[in-house]
Amino acid sequence: MAFFKENSESVADLVSKLTLGQYNPVSSVEVLTPKANLGFRIGHQLTATDILIYTASVIECADGIQDLRDRTSQDVPFSYKYDANGEARLFESNRGFHDWLAYLASFGDDDVFDDAKPVLETDISDFYQRIYFHRIENILNDVNASRGSNGAIKKVIQVCRSKQSFGLPVGSSASRLLAEGLLCDTDRLLLDMGLQASRYVDDYRIIANDRNNTHSVLCRLAEHLMVTEGLSLNVAKTRIVDTRSLHKSVQQKLQDVFTTAEMRAFHQHLSTTYGDEEIDDEDESGPDNPFLTGSDLLDRLDELKKNNSDFSSRKAILKVLRSVPAADAARLLKDHRDLAYHLPRDFCRAIRASIEAGLAEPVEVEAAVWDLLQKPPISELSYARLWLLNLYANGTLPSDRKLIVNTIGRPSALEERQLIFIRARLNDRAFFREQRGRLGQVGEWIKPALLVAGACLPADEYRNWIDIAVRQLGDPFAQAFGNWLKQGQDYEALMAV
């Protein structure tokens, strides 16, 4: 990805010359990820090149998908609206889940003197995993996708889903955009029934005309999804409330973690810290101090855990901890170890922010992380192990040979990559010399990691290896990638990304 970013023009030129009909995706790594308290879902990680081709192909169709959505669904869908002028941003801003809750706070409230109206709350069960492949074909045909992009999209999906007849790669922005096109017919059904409805991905809020026909609406929606889309509603998340209860519940959720004022201050802080072309000139100075301290946020985490709040609220705290004065990592590891299992990515990023801010000793944190890695349930969940190992691979924690001597569980391809980077940090040159003659025997997922981490070898030896290695890569960017590596990339900086 760093190679793509630093060589965007030359990579774009290479992409434009690809014969997509001859392009063969590598497939994805499937990883079990936690969902809610006791649930799971499968997440997919594509290779960098497959992500690039898949996303580029979907972007070619994006205007057509958005036009279909605007004509058919009107304002029912709230989530993931394609922004043709967004440059690096694929979707319009201000359409996150928090924004949807704010929208629902007055949804259906046309007249404050009206009686409360019945509201059907429901969502689709395992939406991304259950989408039929032929429906994706239909969408691509509806928007007149070019032959090349049409074929590339279908190839990536089929290879990723092991040629099953259903499911999209979970976690990709390209998949989100395709899925939005798929639900246009369902949105249209609700509009044709004369109903007010709002949807965030697969989550619906529908206002019925009166309480007597609420069940009829539910039956019609369920029948349409089952017969037309091969999808079903989530029984556990389906209920009937009224507009007053809806407004009260979303207001409570909005205040559960951050008040609206705090959210506004936080967004201003992010714009100041990371830059945003939409921020007003007069606001560029921004607040000198963020709106909450790390200690404040940990206090809120304590309260949320005590009240058994859902993990989405605790996840919001972890995300903010990456961007404000970080909390003491020792306290996070001591009192909220469960988040390393349920929310490992955000948990580890918060740990990294704490160490980078000088609020924790890496050696002390490393001892606690090592303890987490060796005990259930984390020792049994590859996804959690992956992110904890990344703390070593990116240099946040000091690397130790125990990581490569004591294999933790059965490592996935993604974990193997982290262990390769850890070997580079340990300057394990003997290992990389052994791999020079074995490159043709390892998978496509492992080869780029070996080539990046192999820079720990002496410069001449490394360049000679690259010249030989790129011939064994099946990637269309292999030669350009090898030339970029030979220019003398800082491999420790690449591993720290």
Coordinates of C-alpha atoms in Angstrom, one line a residue:
M1 CA 0.0 0.0 0.0
A2 CA 2.9 2.4 0.7
F3 CA 4.2 1.5 -2.7
F4 CA 0.9 2.3 -4.3
K5 CA 0.6 5.6 -2.5
E6 CA 4.1 6.9 -3.2
N7 CA 3.8 5.9 -6.9
S8 CA 0.2 6.7 -7.6
E9 CA 0.6 8.1 -11.1
S10 CA 2.8 5.2 -12.4
V11 CA 0.6 2.7 -10.7
A12 CA -2.5 4.2 -12.2
D13 CA -0.8 4.0 -15.6
L14 CA 0.0 0.3 -15.0
V15 CA -3.6 -0.3 -14.0
S16 CA -5.0 1.3 -17.1
K17 CA -2.9 -1.1 -19.2
L18 CA -4.0 -4.2 -17.5
T19 CA -6.0 -6.8 -19.4
L20 CA -8.6 -7.5 -16.8
G21 CA -9.8 -10.6 -18.5
Q22 CA -6.4 -12.1 -17.8
Y23 CA -6.2 -10.9 -14.2
N24 CA -6.4 -13.6 -11.6
P25 CA -7.1 -12.6 -8.0
V26 CA -5.1 -14.3 -5.2
S27 CA -8.0 -14.8 -2.9
S28 CA -8.5 -13.6 0.6
V29 CA -7.6 -14.6 4.2
E30 CA -10.8 -15.4 6.1
V31 CA -10.6 -14.6 9.8
L32 CA -13.2 -15.2 12.5
T33 CA -14.0 -11.9 14.2
P34 CA -16.1 -11.2 17.4
K35 CA -19.5 -9.8 17.0
A36 CA -21.4 -8.4 20.0
N37 CA -20.9 -10.5 23.2
L38 CA -21.1 -14.1 22.1
G39 CA -21.4 -13.8 18.3
F40 CA -18.9 -14.0 15.4
R41 CA -18.6 -13.1 11.8
I42 CA -16.1 -13.9 9.1
G43 CA -13.9 -11.0 8.0
H44 CA -12.0 -10.9 4.7
Q45 CA -8.6 -9.5 4.0
L46 CA -7.7 -9.2 0.3
T47 CA -4.2 -8.7 -1.0
A48 CA -3.2 -5.1 -1.7
T49 CA -3.4 -5.6 -5.4
D50 CA -6.8 -7.4 -5.3
I51 CA -8.1 -4.5 -3.1
L52 CA -6.8 -2.0 -5.7
I53 CA -8.4 -3.8 -8.7
Y54 CA -11.7 -4.6 -6.9
T55 CA -12.1 -1.0 -5.6
A56 CA -11.1 0.6 -9.0
S57 CA -13.6 -1.7 -10.8
V58 CA -16.4 -0.8 -8.4
I59 CA -15.6 2.9 -8.7
E60 CA -16.0 2.6 -12.5
C61 CA -19.6 1.6 -11.7
A62 CA -20.1 3.9 -8.8
D63 CA -21.9 6.7 -10.6
G64 CA -24.4 4.2 -12.0
I65 CA -25.0 2.6 -8.6
Q66 CA -25.6 6.0 -7.0
D67 CA -27.9 7.1 -9.9
L68 CA -29.9 3.8 -9.4
R69 CA -30.1 4.5 -5.7
D70 CA -31.2 8.1 -6.2
R71 CA -33.9 7.1 -8.7
T72 CA -35.2 4.1 -6.9
S73 CA -34.5 4.5 -3.2
Q74 CA -34.8 8.3 -3.0
D75 CA -33.9 9.3 0.6
V76 CA -34.5 5.9 2.3
P77 CA -30.8 4.9 2.5
F78 CA -28.7 7.0 4.8
S79 CA -25.4 5.1 4.7
Y80 CA -22.5 5.1 2.2
K81 CA -23.6 7.6 -0.4
Y82 CA -21.0 7.7 -3.1
D83 CA -19.2 11.1 -3.5
A84 CA -17.9 11.5 -7.0
N85 CA -16.0 14.6 -5.9
G86 CA -14.6 13.1 -2.7
E87 CA -11.1 12.6 -4.2
A88 CA -9.5 10.1 -1.7
R89 CA -12.8 9.8 0.2
L90 CA -15.2 7.3 -1.4
F91 CA -18.3 8.3 0.5
E92 CA -20.0 11.5 1.6
S93 CA -19.0 12.7 5.1
N94 CA -21.6 13.2 7.8
R95 CA -23.3 9.9 7.0
G96 CA -21.8 7.8 9.9
F97 CA -23.9 5.8 12.4
H98 CA -23.8 8.7 14.9
D99 CA -25.2 11.0 12.1
W100 CA -28.0 8.5 11.4
L101 CA -29.0 8.4 15.1
A102 CA -29.1 12.2 15.0
Y103 CA -31.4 12.0 12.0
L104 CA -33.6 9.5 13.7
A105 CA -34.0 11.8 16.7
S106 CA -36.7 13.6 14.7
F107 CA -37.7 10.9 12.2
G108 CA -41.4 10.9 11.4
D109 CA -42.0 13.9 13.6
D110 CA -43.9 16.0 11.1
D111 CA -46.2 17.5 13.6
V112 CA -45.3 17.7 17.3
F113 CA -49.0 17.6 18.2
D114 CA -49.5 14.2 16.4
D115 CA -50.0 11.1 18.4
A116 CA -47.0 8.8 18.4
K117 CA -46.8 6.6 15.3
P118 CA -45.9 2.9 15.3
V119 CA -42.3 2.2 14.1
L120 CA -40.9 -1.1 12.9
E121 CA -37.3 -1.7 13.9
T122 CA -35.5 -4.5 12.1
D123 CA -32.4 -5.5 10.3
I124 CA -31.2 -8.2 7.8
S125 CA -29.5 -11.3 9.2
D126 CA -25.9 -11.8 8.1
F127 CA -26.4 -9.4 5.2
Y128 CA -23.0 -9.3 3.5
Q129 CA -22.5 -13.1 3.9
R130 CA -25.9 -14.0 2.4
I131 CA -26.0 -11.8 -0.7
Y132 CA -26.6 -14.1 -3.7
F133 CA -24.0 -13.8 -6.4
H134 CA -26.6 -13.6 -9.2
R135 CA -28.0 -10.4 -7.6
I136 CA -24.6 -8.8 -7.9
E137 CA -24.6 -9.8 -11.6
N138 CA -28.0 -8.1 -11.9
I139 CA -26.7 -4.9 -10.3
L140 CA -23.7 -4.8 -12.6
N141 CA -25.9 -5.3 -15.6
D142 CA -28.4 -2.6 -14.4
V143 CA -25.6 0.0 -14.3
N144 CA -24.0 -1.1 -17.6
A145 CA -20.7 -2.0 -16.0
S146 CA -17.9 -2.3 -18.6
R147 CA -16.9 -5.8 -19.5
G148 CA -13.5 -5.4 -17.8
S149 CA -14.8 -4.1 -14.5
N150 CA -17.8 -6.5 -14.5
G151 CA -15.5 -9.4 -14.9
A152 CA -12.9 -8.2 -12.4
I153 CA -15.5 -7.7 -9.7
K154 CA -17.1 -11.1 -10.2
K155 CA -13.7 -12.8 -10.2
V156 CA -12.6 -11.2 -6.9
I157 CA -15.9 -12.1 -5.3
Q158 CA -15.9 -15.7 -6.5
V159 CA -12.3 -16.3 -5.6
C160 CA -12.8 -14.6 -2.2
R161 CA -15.9 -16.7 -1.4
S162 CA -14.3 -19.9 -2.7
K163 CA -16.7 -20.0 -5.6
Q164 CA -19.8 -20.2 -3.3
S165 CA -23.0 -18.8 -4.7
F166 CA -23.4 -16.1 -2.1
G167 CA -21.6 -13.6 0.0
L168 CA -19.5 -10.4 -0.5
P169 CA -16.0 -9.8 0.9
V170 CA -16.7 -8.4 4.4
G171 CA -14.9 -5.2 5.3
S172 CA -14.3 -3.6 1.9
S173 CA -15.6 -0.2 0.9
A174 CA -16.2 -1.6 -2.6
S175 CA -18.4 -4.3 -1.1
R176 CA -20.3 -1.6 0.9
L177 CA -21.1 0.3 -2.3
L178 CA -22.2 -2.8 -4.2
A179 CA -24.5 -3.8 -1.3
E180 CA -26.1 -0.4 -1.4
G181 CA -27.2 -1.0 -5.0
L182 CA -28.6 -4.4 -4.0
L183 CA -31.2 -3.0 -1.6
C184 CA -32.6 -0.4 -4.0
D185 CA -35.6 -2.7 -4.9
T186 CA -36.3 -3.3 -1.2
D187 CA -36.3 0.5 -0.5
R188 CA -38.6 1.0 -3.5
L189 CA -41.0 -1.5 -2.1
L190 CA -41.4 0.4 1.1
L191 CA -41.9 3.7 -0.8
D192 CA -44.5 2.2 -3.0
M193 CA -46.4 1.1 0.1
G194 CA -46.6 4.7 1.1
L195 CA -44.3 4.3 4.1
Q196 CA -41.7 6.5 5.7
A197 CA -38.5 4.5 6.0
S198 CA -34.8 5.0 6.8
R199 CA -32.0 2.5 6.3
Y200 CA -28.4 2.4 7.6
V201 CA -26.7 -0.5 5.6
D202 CA -29.1 -3.4 6.6
D203 CA -30.8 -1.7 9.6
Y204 CA -34.3 -0.4 8.9
R205 CA -36.7 2.0 10.8
I206 CA -40.1 2.0 9.1
I207 CA -43.1 4.1 10.2
A208 CA -46.4 2.3 9.7
N209 CA -49.6 4.1 8.9
D210 CA -51.3 2.7 12.0
R211 CA -50.6 0.0 14.5
N212 CA -53.0 -2.4 12.9
N213 CA -51.0 -2.7 9.7
T214 CA -47.5 -2.9 11.3
H215 CA -47.5 -6.7 11.1
S216 CA -48.6 -6.6 7.5
V217 CA -45.6 -4.4 6.7
L218 CA -43.3 -6.8 8.5
C219 CA -44.8 -9.8 6.5
R220 CA -44.5 -8.0 3.2
L221 CA -40.9 -7.0 3.9
A222 CA -39.9 -10.5 5.1
E223 CA -41.5 -12.1 2.0
H224 CA -39.8 -9.8 -0.4
L225 CA -36.4 -10.3 1.1
M226 CA -36.8 -14.1 1.2
V227 CA -38.3 -14.6 -2.2
T228 CA -36.4 -11.9 -4.2
E229 CA -33.1 -11.5 -2.4
G230 CA -32.7 -14.8 -0.5
L231 CA -32.3 -12.8 2.7
S232 CA -34.1 -13.0 6.0
L233 CA -34.8 -10.6 8.9
N234 CA -33.0 -10.9 12.2
V235 CA -35.7 -12.0 14.6
A236 CA -33.7 -11.0 17.7
K237 CA -33.5 -7.4 16.5
T238 CA -37.1 -7.0 15.2
R239 CA -39.5 -5.1 17.4
I240 CA -42.4 -2.6 17.2
V241 CA -42.1 0.7 19.1
D242 CA -43.5 4.1 18.5
T243 CA -41.9 7.4 17.4
R244 CA -41.7 8.8 20.9
S245 CA -39.9 5.7 22.1
L246 CA -37.6 5.8 19.0
H247 CA -36.7 9.5 19.6
K248 CA -36.1 8.8 23.3
S249 CA -33.9 5.8 22.6
V250 CA -31.7 7.4 20.0
Q251 CA -31.3 10.5 22.1
Q252 CA -30.1 8.2 24.9
K253 CA -27.6 6.5 22.6
L254 CA -26.3 9.8 21.4
Q255 CA -25.6 10.8 25.0
D256 CA -24.4 7.4 26.2
V257 CA -20.8 8.0 25.1
F258 CA -20.4 11.6 24.0
T259 CA -22.7 14.6 24.1
T260 CA -23.4 16.4 20.8
A261 CA -21.2 19.3 21.9
E262 CA -18.4 16.8 22.7
M263 CA -18.8 15.2 19.3
R264 CA -18.6 18.6 17.6
A265 CA -15.4 19.4 19.5
F266 CA -13.9 16.1 18.8
H267 CA -14.5 16.4 15.0
Q268 CA -13.0 19.9 15.1
H269 CA -10.0 18.4 16.9
L270 CA -9.6 15.7 14.2
S271 CA -9.8 18.3 11.4
T272 CA -7.1 20.3 13.1
T273 CA -4.9 17.3 13.7
Y274 CA -5.2 15.5 10.5
G275 CA -6.4 18.2 8.1
D276 CA -9.7 18.5 6.3
E277 CA -10.4 20.5 3.1
E278 CA -13.8 21.4 4.4
I279 CA -12.8 23.1 7.6
D280 CA -13.3 26.9 7.6
D281 CA -10.2 29.1 7.5
E282 CA -11.2 30.8 10.8
D283 CA -11.3 27.4 12.5
E284 CA -7.9 26.2 11.4
S285 CA -6.3 27.0 14.7
G286 CA -8.8 24.7 16.5
P287 CA -8.7 24.0 20.2
D288 CA -5.3 23.9 21.8
N289 CA -6.5 20.9 24.0
P290 CA -8.9 18.2 23.0
F291 CA -12.3 18.1 24.7
L292 CA -11.5 15.1 27.0
T293 CA -8.4 13.7 28.6
G294 CA -7.3 10.1 28.5
S295 CA -8.2 9.7 32.2
D296 CA -11.8 11.1 31.5
L297 CA -12.2 8.5 28.7
L298 CA -11.1 5.6 30.9
D299 CA -13.5 6.7 33.6
R300 CA -16.3 6.5 31.0
L301 CA -15.0 3.1 29.9
D302 CA -15.3 2.0 33.6
E303 CA -18.8 3.3 33.7
L304 CA -19.9 1.6 30.5
K305 CA -18.4 -1.7 31.6
K306 CA -20.2 -1.5 35.0
N307 CA -23.5 -0.8 33.2
N308 CA -23.0 -3.7 30.7
S309 CA -23.2 -1.3 27.8
D310 CA -22.9 -2.7 24.3
F311 CA -19.5 -2.9 22.7
S312 CA -20.3 -0.2 20.2
S313 CA -20.2 2.4 23.0
R314 CA -16.9 1.1 24.3
K315 CA -15.5 1.0 20.8
A316 CA -16.3 4.7 20.4
I317 CA -14.2 5.4 23.5
L318 CA -11.2 3.4 22.1
K319 CA -11.4 5.2 18.8
V320 CA -11.2 8.6 20.5
L321 CA -8.3 7.4 22.6
R322 CA -6.2 7.3 19.4
S323 CA -6.6 11.0 18.8
V324 CA -6.6 12.7 22.3
P325 CA -4.0 12.6 25.1
A326 CA -3.8 8.9 25.4
A327 CA -4.8 7.0 28.5
D328 CA -2.4 5.0 30.7
A329 CA -2.0 1.7 28.8
A330 CA -1.4 -0.1 32.1
R331 CA -4.8 0.8 33.3
L332 CA -6.4 -0.2 30.0
L333 CA -4.7 -3.6 30.1
K334 CA -5.6 -4.1 33.8
D335 CA -9.3 -3.1 33.8
H336 CA -10.4 -3.6 30.2
R337 CA -8.5 -6.7 29.0
D338 CA -11.7 -8.1 27.5
L339 CA -11.6 -5.4 24.8
A340 CA -8.4 -7.0 23.5
Y341 CA -10.6 -9.9 22.5
H342 CA -13.8 -8.1 21.4
L343 CA -12.2 -5.0 19.9
P344 CA -8.5 -5.9 19.3
R345 CA -7.8 -3.4 16.5
D346 CA -9.0 -0.4 18.4
F347 CA -7.6 -1.7 21.7
C348 CA -4.1 -2.1 20.2
R349 CA -4.2 1.3 18.5
A350 CA -5.1 2.9 21.9
I351 CA -2.2 1.0 23.5
R352 CA 0.1 2.3 20.8
A353 CA -1.1 5.9 21.2
S354 CA -0.4 5.6 25.0
I355 CA 3.1 4.4 24.5
E356 CA 3.9 7.1 21.8
A357 CA 2.6 9.7 24.2
G358 CA 5.1 8.5 26.8
L359 CA 2.3 7.5 29.2
A360 CA 3.4 3.9 29.6
E361 CA 6.7 1.9 29.7
P362 CA 6.9 -0.4 26.7
V363 CA 8.6 -3.2 28.7
E364 CA 5.8 -3.2 31.3
V365 CA 3.1 -3.2 28.6
E366 CA 4.9 -6.0 26.7
A367 CA 4.7 -8.3 29.8
A368 CA 1.0 -7.8 30.0
V369 CA 0.5 -8.3 26.2
W370 CA 2.5 -11.5 26.3
D371 CA 0.3 -12.7 29.1
L372 CA -2.8 -12.0 27.1
L373 CA -1.4 -13.9 24.1
Q374 CA -0.8 -17.1 26.0
K375 CA -4.2 -17.4 27.7
P376 CA -7.8 -18.2 26.4
P377 CA -9.8 -16.7 24.9
I378 CA -7.2 -14.6 23.0
S379 CA -4.8 -17.5 22.5
E380 CA -7.7 -19.2 20.5
L381 CA -8.7 -16.3 18.4
S382 CA -6.4 -15.6 15.4
Y383 CA -7.9 -12.1 14.8
A384 CA -7.0 -10.9 18.4
R385 CA -3.5 -12.5 18.2
L386 CA -2.9 -10.8 14.9
W387 CA -3.4 -7.3 16.3
L388 CA -1.4 -8.0 19.5
L389 CA 1.5 -9.3 17.4
N390 CA 1.3 -6.2 15.3
L391 CA 2.3 -4.2 18.4
Y392 CA 5.7 -6.0 18.1
A393 CA 5.9 -5.9 14.3
N394 CA 5.3 -2.1 14.1
G395 CA 7.9 -1.4 16.8
T396 CA 5.5 -0.3 19.6
L397 CA 6.7 -3.1 21.8
P398 CA 10.3 -4.5 22.0
S399 CA 10.6 -7.7 20.0
D400 CA 11.8 -10.9 21.7
R401 CA 12.8 -14.2 20.3
K402 CA 10.2 -15.9 22.4
L403 CA 7.7 -14.7 19.9
I404 CA 9.2 -16.9 17.1
V405 CA 10.3 -19.7 19.3
N406 CA 7.0 -20.3 21.1
T407 CA 4.4 -20.5 18.4
I408 CA 1.1 -19.2 19.7
G409 CA -1.7 -21.3 18.3
R410 CA -1.8 -22.1 14.6
P411 CA -0.8 -18.9 12.9
S412 CA -2.9 -17.6 10.0
A413 CA -1.2 -16.1 6.9
L414 CA -1.7 -12.6 8.4
E415 CA 0.0 -13.7 11.7
E416 CA 2.9 -15.3 9.7
R417 CA 3.4 -11.9 8.1
Q418 CA 3.7 -10.3 11.5
L419 CA 6.2 -12.9 12.6
I420 CA 8.3 -12.2 9.5
F421 CA 8.4 -8.5 10.4
I422 CA 9.3 -9.4 14.0
R423 CA 12.2 -11.5 12.7
A424 CA 13.4 -8.5 10.7
R425 CA 13.4 -6.4 13.9
L426 CA 15.5 -9.1 15.5
N427 CA 17.9 -8.9 12.5
D428 CA 17.4 -12.6 11.9
R429 CA 19.5 -12.6 8.7
A430 CA 19.9 -16.4 8.7
F431 CA 16.2 -16.8 8.4
F432 CA 15.9 -14.5 5.3
R433 CA 18.9 -16.2 3.6
E434 CA 17.1 -19.5 4.0
Q435 CA 14.0 -18.0 2.3
R436 CA 15.9 -16.9 -0.8
G437 CA 15.7 -20.4 -2.3
R438 CA 12.2 -21.1 -1.0
L439 CA 10.3 -18.1 -2.3
G440 CA 8.6 -20.2 -5.0
Q441 CA 7.3 -22.5 -2.3
V442 CA 5.5 -19.9 -0.1
G443 CA 2.1 -18.3 -0.8
E444 CA 1.4 -15.0 -2.5
W445 CA 0.4 -13.6 0.9
I446 CA 3.8 -14.2 2.4
K447 CA 6.0 -13.1 -0.5
P448 CA 5.6 -9.3 -0.2
A449 CA 6.3 -9.5 3.6
L450 CA 9.5 -11.4 3.0
L451 CA 10.6 -8.9 0.3
V452 CA 10.0 -5.9 2.6
A453 CA 11.4 -7.4 5.8
G454 CA 14.4 -8.9 3.8
A455 CA 15.9 -5.4 3.8
C456 CA 17.6 -6.3 7.0
L457 CA 20.1 -8.1 4.8
P458 CA 23.2 -6.3 3.5
A459 CA 22.3 -3.9 0.7
D460 CA 24.0 -5.6 -2.2
E461 CA 22.7 -9.0 -1.1
Y462 CA 19.2 -7.7 -0.7
R463 CA 19.2 -6.0 -4.2
N464 CA 20.4 -9.2 -5.8
W465 CA 17.6 -11.2 -4.1
I466 CA 15.0 -8.7 -5.2
D467 CA 16.1 -9.1 -8.9
I468 CA 15.5 -12.8 -8.6
A469 CA 12.4 -12.7 -6.4
V470 CA 10.3 -10.4 -8.6
R471 CA 10.3 -13.1 -11.3
Q472 CA 8.6 -15.5 -8.9
L473 CA 5.7 -13.1 -8.1
G474 CA 2.4 -13.5 -9.9
D475 CA 1.5 -9.8 -9.2
P476 CA 1.2 -7.4 -12.2
F477 CA 3.1 -4.7 -10.2
A478 CA 5.9 -7.1 -9.1
Q479 CA 8.7 -5.4 -11.2
A480 CA 7.7 -1.9 -10.2
F481 CA 7.4 -3.0 -6.6
G482 CA 10.9 -4.6 -6.7
N483 CA 12.4 -1.5 -8.2
W484 CA 10.8 0.7 -5.5
L485 CA 12.2 -1.6 -2.8
K486 CA 15.7 -1.5 -4.3
Q487 CA 15.7 2.3 -4.0
G488 CA 16.5 1.9 -0.3
Q489 CA 13.1 2.0 1.5
D490 CA 13.2 2.3 5.3
Y491 CA 11.8 -1.2 6.0
E492 CA 11.4 -0.4 9.7
A493 CA 9.2 2.6 8.7
L494 CA 7.2 0.4 6.3
M495 CA 6.6 -2.2 9.1
A496 CA 5.5 0.6 11.5
V497 CA 2.6 1.5 9.3

